[in-house]
Coordinates of C-alpha atoms in Angstrom, one line a residue:
S1 CA 16.9 -2.8 10.6
L2 CA 14.1 -1.5 8.4
S3 CA 12.2 -4.7 8.8
E4 CA 12.4 -4.6 12.4
G5 CA 11.2 -1.1 12.3
I6 CA 8.3 -2.0 10.2
D7 CA 7.3 -4.9 12.4
E8 CA 7.5 -2.6 15.6
I9 CA 5.1 0.0 14.0
G10 CA 2.7 -2.9 13.0
N11 CA 2.9 -4.6 16.5
R12 CA 2.1 -1.4 18.2
L13 CA -0.9 -0.5 16.1
W14 CA -2.3 -4.2 15.8
T15 CA -1.9 -4.6 19.7
K16 CA -3.7 -1.3 20.3
A17 CA -6.6 -2.3 18.0
F18 CA -7.0 -6.1 18.5
S19 CA -5.7 -7.2 22.0
R20 CA -9.2 -8.1 23.0
D21 CA -12.6 -9.0 21.3
G22 CA -14.3 -6.0 19.7
E23 CA -15.9 -4.4 16.7
G24 CA -14.9 -1.5 14.5
D25 CA -13.7 -0.5 11.0
F26 CA -10.5 -2.5 10.1
V27 CA -9.5 0.3 7.6
R28 CA -9.4 2.8 10.2
L29 CA -8.1 0.7 12.9
F30 CA -5.1 -0.8 10.9
S31 CA -4.9 -1.0 7.2
F32 CA -5.0 2.7 6.8
P33 CA -2.7 3.9 9.5
F34 CA 0.0 1.2 9.2
P35 CA 1.5 2.0 5.9
A36 CA 1.1 5.8 6.7
E37 CA 3.0 5.3 9.8
V38 CA 5.7 3.2 8.1
I39 CA 6.3 5.9 5.2
A40 CA 6.5 8.6 7.8
E41 CA 9.1 6.7 9.6
L42 CA 11.1 6.0 6.6
L43 CA 11.0 9.7 5.5
G44 CA 11.8 10.9 9.0
V45 CA 8.7 12.7 9.9
E46 CA 8.4 13.4 13.5
P47 CA 5.7 11.7 15.3
E48 CA 3.8 14.9 16.1
D49 CA 3.5 15.6 12.4
R50 CA 2.3 12.4 11.2
D51 CA -1.5 12.7 12.2
K52 CA -2.5 14.3 8.8
F53 CA -0.3 12.0 6.5
G54 CA -3.0 9.4 6.0
E55 CA -5.6 12.0 5.2
W56 CA -3.4 14.0 2.9
S57 CA -2.6 10.7 1.0
D58 CA -6.3 10.1 0.7
D59 CA -7.0 13.5 -0.7
I60 CA -4.4 13.2 -3.3
V61 CA -5.3 9.8 -4.5
N62 CA -9.0 10.8 -4.8
G63 CA -7.9 13.7 -6.9
L64 CA -6.5 11.3 -9.4
G65 CA -10.1 9.9 -10.1
G66 CA -11.8 13.3 -10.2
G67 CA -12.0 14.3 -6.5
D68 CA -11.7 17.7 -5.0
L69 CA -8.6 19.4 -6.4
E70 CA -8.6 22.2 -3.6
L71 CA -8.0 19.2 -1.1
V72 CA -5.2 17.9 -3.2
E73 CA -3.5 21.4 -3.2
R74 CA -4.2 21.7 0.4
A75 CA -2.5 18.3 0.9
N76 CA 0.5 19.1 -1.1
V77 CA 0.9 22.4 0.8
G78 CA 0.9 20.6 4.2
I79 CA 3.3 17.8 2.9
Y80 CA 5.7 20.4 1.4
R81 CA 5.7 22.4 4.6
I82 CA 6.8 19.4 6.6
V83 CA 9.4 18.4 4.1
D84 CA 10.8 21.9 3.8
R85 CA 11.5 21.9 7.6
L86 CA 13.0 18.5 7.5
V87 CA 15.5 19.5 4.6
E88 CA 16.3 22.7 6.3
D89 CA 17.2 20.7 9.6
R90 CA 19.3 18.3 7.7
R91 CA 21.1 21.1 5.7
R92 CA 22.1 22.7 8.9
I93 CA 23.3 19.4 10.4
L94 CA 25.5 18.9 7.3
S95 CA 26.7 22.4 7.2
E96 CA 28.1 22.1 10.9
G97 CA 29.8 19.0 9.8
G98 CA 27.3 16.5 11.4
E99 CA 25.5 13.3 10.2
P100 CA 21.7 13.8 9.7
P101 CA 19.2 10.9 10.7
D102 CA 19.4 7.9 8.7
D103 CA 16.1 8.4 6.6
L104 CA 14.9 9.2 3.1
V105 CA 14.9 12.9 3.3
S106 CA 18.5 12.8 4.6
V107 CA 19.3 10.9 1.5
M108 CA 17.6 13.4 -0.7
T109 CA 19.0 16.2 1.0
K110 CA 22.5 15.3 0.6
A111 CA 21.6 14.7 -3.1
H112 CA 20.1 18.1 -3.1
V113 CA 23.2 19.7 -1.5
A114 CA 25.4 17.9 -4.1
G115 CA 23.4 19.5 -6.8
E116 CA 21.8 16.2 -8.0
L117 CA 18.2 17.1 -6.9
S118 CA 16.5 20.3 -7.0
H119 CA 14.6 21.4 -4.0
G120 CA 11.3 20.8 -6.0
E121 CA 12.3 17.4 -6.8
V122 CA 12.8 16.5 -3.2
R123 CA 9.5 17.8 -2.5
R124 CA 7.6 15.9 -5.2
L125 CA 9.6 12.6 -4.4
S126 CA 8.5 12.9 -0.9
Q127 CA 4.9 13.2 -1.8
Q128 CA 5.1 10.4 -4.3
I129 CA 6.7 8.2 -1.9
L130 CA 3.9 8.9 0.8
V131 CA 1.0 8.5 -1.8
A132 CA 2.3 5.5 -3.6
G133 CA 3.5 3.7 -0.5
H134 CA 0.4 4.3 1.5
E135 CA -3.0 3.8 -0.4
T136 CA -1.9 0.7 -2.5
T137 CA -0.8 -1.1 0.6
A138 CA -3.7 -0.1 2.8
S139 CA -5.9 -1.3 -0.1
L140 CA -4.0 -4.7 -0.2
I141 CA -4.2 -5.5 3.5
S142 CA -8.0 -4.6 3.8
L143 CA -8.8 -6.7 0.6
M144 CA -6.9 -9.6 2.0
L145 CA -8.8 -9.7 5.3
Y146 CA -12.1 -9.4 3.3
R147 CA -11.3 -12.5 1.1
L148 CA -10.4 -14.5 4.3
I149 CA -13.9 -13.4 5.7
M150 CA -15.7 -14.4 2.5
N151 CA -13.8 -17.7 2.2
P152 CA -12.9 -19.2 5.5
R153 CA -11.4 -22.2 3.7
L154 CA -8.3 -20.0 3.1
V155 CA -7.9 -19.4 6.7
D156 CA -8.0 -23.1 7.3
E157 CA -5.4 -23.8 4.5
L158 CA -2.9 -21.1 5.8
R159 CA -3.2 -22.1 9.4
A160 CA -2.5 -25.6 8.2
D161 CA 0.6 -24.6 6.2
P162 CA 1.9 -21.5 7.4
T163 CA 4.7 -21.7 4.6
L164 CA 2.1 -20.5 2.1
I165 CA 2.1 -16.9 3.5
D166 CA 4.5 -15.5 0.8
S167 CA 2.6 -17.2 -1.9
A168 CA -0.7 -16.2 -0.6
V169 CA 0.4 -12.5 -0.6
E170 CA 1.4 -12.8 -4.3
E171 CA -1.9 -14.4 -5.1
F172 CA -3.9 -11.7 -3.3
L173 CA -1.9 -9.2 -5.3
R174 CA -2.9 -11.0 -8.6
F175 CA -6.6 -11.5 -7.6
D176 CA -7.4 -7.9 -6.5
S177 CA -4.6 -5.8 -8.1
P178 CA -4.6 -2.6 -5.8
V179 CA -3.4 -0.6 -8.8
Q180 CA -5.8 -1.5 -11.6
G181 CA -3.8 -0.1 -14.4
L182 CA -2.0 3.2 -15.4
F183 CA -2.1 5.4 -18.6
R184 CA 0.4 5.7 -21.3
T185 CA 0.5 8.2 -24.2
N186 CA 2.0 7.2 -27.5
E187 CA 4.2 9.6 -29.1
N188 CA 3.7 8.1 -32.6
P189 CA 0.8 6.3 -34.4
C190 CA 0.8 2.7 -33.7
A191 CA -1.3 -0.6 -33.7
L192 CA -2.5 -2.0 -30.5
A193 CA -4.3 -5.3 -30.8
D194 CA -5.3 -4.6 -34.5
V195 CA -6.5 -1.2 -33.6
E196 CA -4.8 1.9 -35.2
I197 CA -4.0 4.5 -32.5
D198 CA -3.3 8.1 -33.3
A199 CA -0.2 9.8 -32.0
G200 CA -1.0 11.5 -28.5
S201 CA -3.7 9.0 -27.4
K202 CA -4.1 8.1 -24.0
V203 CA -4.3 4.3 -23.4
Q204 CA -5.1 2.6 -20.0
M205 CA -2.9 -0.6 -19.5
L206 CA -5.1 -2.8 -17.3
F207 CA -2.9 -4.7 -15.1
A208 CA -6.0 -6.3 -13.4
A209 CA -7.2 -7.6 -16.6
A210 CA -3.6 -9.2 -17.4
N211 CA -3.7 -10.6 -14.0
R212 CA -7.1 -12.5 -14.7
D213 CA -6.2 -13.5 -18.2
P214 CA -7.5 -17.1 -18.8
R215 CA -4.8 -17.4 -21.5
V216 CA -2.2 -17.0 -18.7
W217 CA -3.6 -18.3 -15.5
D218 CA -5.6 -21.5 -14.7
R219 CA -8.8 -20.7 -12.8
P220 CA -7.9 -17.0 -13.0
D221 CA -11.0 -16.1 -10.9
D222 CA -10.3 -18.4 -8.0
I223 CA -7.7 -17.6 -5.2
V224 CA -5.1 -20.5 -5.2
L225 CA -2.8 -19.9 -2.4
D226 CA 0.1 -22.2 -3.6
R227 CA -0.1 -20.7 -7.1
F228 CA 3.2 -18.8 -6.5
A229 CA 4.7 -21.3 -4.2
S230 CA 7.3 -22.6 -6.8
G231 CA 7.8 -19.3 -8.7
G232 CA 6.4 -19.4 -12.2
R233 CA 5.1 -16.6 -14.3
P234 CA 4.9 -13.3 -12.3
H235 CA 1.8 -11.2 -11.9
L236 CA 1.6 -7.5 -12.9
A237 CA 0.4 -6.0 -9.9
F238 CA 3.7 -4.0 -9.4
G239 CA 3.8 -3.1 -13.1
W240 CA 6.7 -4.4 -15.3
G241 CA 10.1 -3.5 -16.6
V242 CA 11.4 0.0 -16.1
H243 CA 8.0 1.0 -14.5
H244 CA 8.2 -1.8 -11.8
C245 CA 7.1 -0.5 -8.5
I246 CA 10.3 0.6 -6.5
G247 CA 8.6 -0.1 -3.3
N248 CA 7.3 -3.6 -4.0
A249 CA 9.5 -5.2 -1.3
L250 CA 8.1 -2.8 1.3
A251 CA 4.6 -3.5 0.4
R252 CA 5.2 -7.1 0.4
H253 CA 6.7 -7.0 4.0
E254 CA 3.9 -5.1 5.2
A255 CA 1.3 -7.4 3.6
R256 CA 3.0 -10.5 5.0
F257 CA 3.1 -9.0 8.5
A258 CA -0.6 -8.2 8.4
L259 CA -1.5 -11.6 7.1
R260 CA 0.5 -13.4 9.9
A261 CA -1.2 -11.1 12.4
M262 CA -4.7 -11.8 11.2
L263 CA -4.2 -15.5 11.3
A264 CA -2.4 -15.5 14.8
T265 CA -5.1 -13.2 16.3
F266 CA -8.5 -13.8 15.1
E267 CA -10.5 -16.6 16.5
T268 CA -13.6 -15.5 14.6
V269 CA -14.1 -12.4 12.3
E270 CA -17.2 -11.4 10.5
L271 CA -18.7 -8.5 8.4
V272 CA -21.2 -6.3 10.4
G273 CA -22.0 -3.7 7.9
D274 CA -21.7 -2.5 4.3
V275 CA -18.2 -2.7 2.6
E276 CA -17.5 0.4 0.7
V277 CA -15.1 0.6 -2.3
N278 CA -12.8 3.5 -2.9
F279 CA -13.6 6.4 -5.3
P280 CA -10.6 6.6 -7.9
F281 CA -11.2 4.0 -10.7
I282 CA -7.4 3.5 -11.3
L283 CA -7.2 1.8 -7.7
R284 CA -9.0 -1.1 -6.1
G285 CA -9.4 -0.8 -2.4
L286 CA -11.9 -0.5 0.6
T287 CA -12.7 2.7 2.3
T288 CA -14.6 0.8 5.0
L289 CA -14.5 -2.7 6.3
P290 CA -16.7 -3.0 9.4
I291 CA -15.9 -6.3 11.3
R292 CA -16.7 -8.0 14.7
W293 CA -13.9 -10.2 16.0
T294 CA -12.9 -12.5 18.8
V295 CA -9.2 -13.2 19.7
R296 CA -7.6 -16.6 20.1
S297 CA -7.0 -17.8 23.5
T298 CA -3.3 -17.4 23.2
P299 CA -2.7 -14.9 20.4
A300 CA 0.9 -14.8 19.3
M301 CA 2.4 -12.9 16.5
A302 CA 3.9 -15.2 13.9

């Protein structure tokens, strides 16, 4: 199943990095490669073509905030080259009456053959799946560990009551909102919060501000692990309505896996250097999280 495949990738990367006491950058060791590997698996990218996926995703996201557009173009060319080869392989299998691999590129290739998607749409959708499913989840996972390091009380609470894991992931999403907001352009003049906005204006809707709104949330600037334990008002970390993130279930599963792994593995974990925040202003994440850790005497994945 999909969940088992995600957990298999997570276990492999986690065990490789954290099977013994050590020191290193958590972003590079786990939070960055984990979602990139998952997306590559979902798309059907062969293992030998996955090495560049994380780097390409990083370059494209940096371009959203004013980064090097030549790197963006180079990343797109690399992604499209791999996607083109995957689509061609699947078209050949279909033309011979066979059944292509069970992955997203196969689904999109079938739609392309049926005239429902253009080849360009298959390319762009594959690129968007990579970028949207990688950077934001990597940010969430690294920020969760950062918050646990800065507030050990949270670790004690979660170990005392592991049923809070799901609620805790929602609270970390609300508190740090990996996507800070997105832009909208109004076709017609309109009023927003008593301000008249001309047609064609660009307005950034700040999900992060809504997720800390004191009119909505009690103690908005505190991490309250059981805040979402009984449902209640949803946060806006994944957007809302027709723009709600289609990959939210995937991101949540990866985050829950990572949080359980942290609690099950680390006896101690501390910062050993400066933490760097990512460059694009529309996202919130860490580009480095240097840590030193010791493992529990009998680490076991929950």
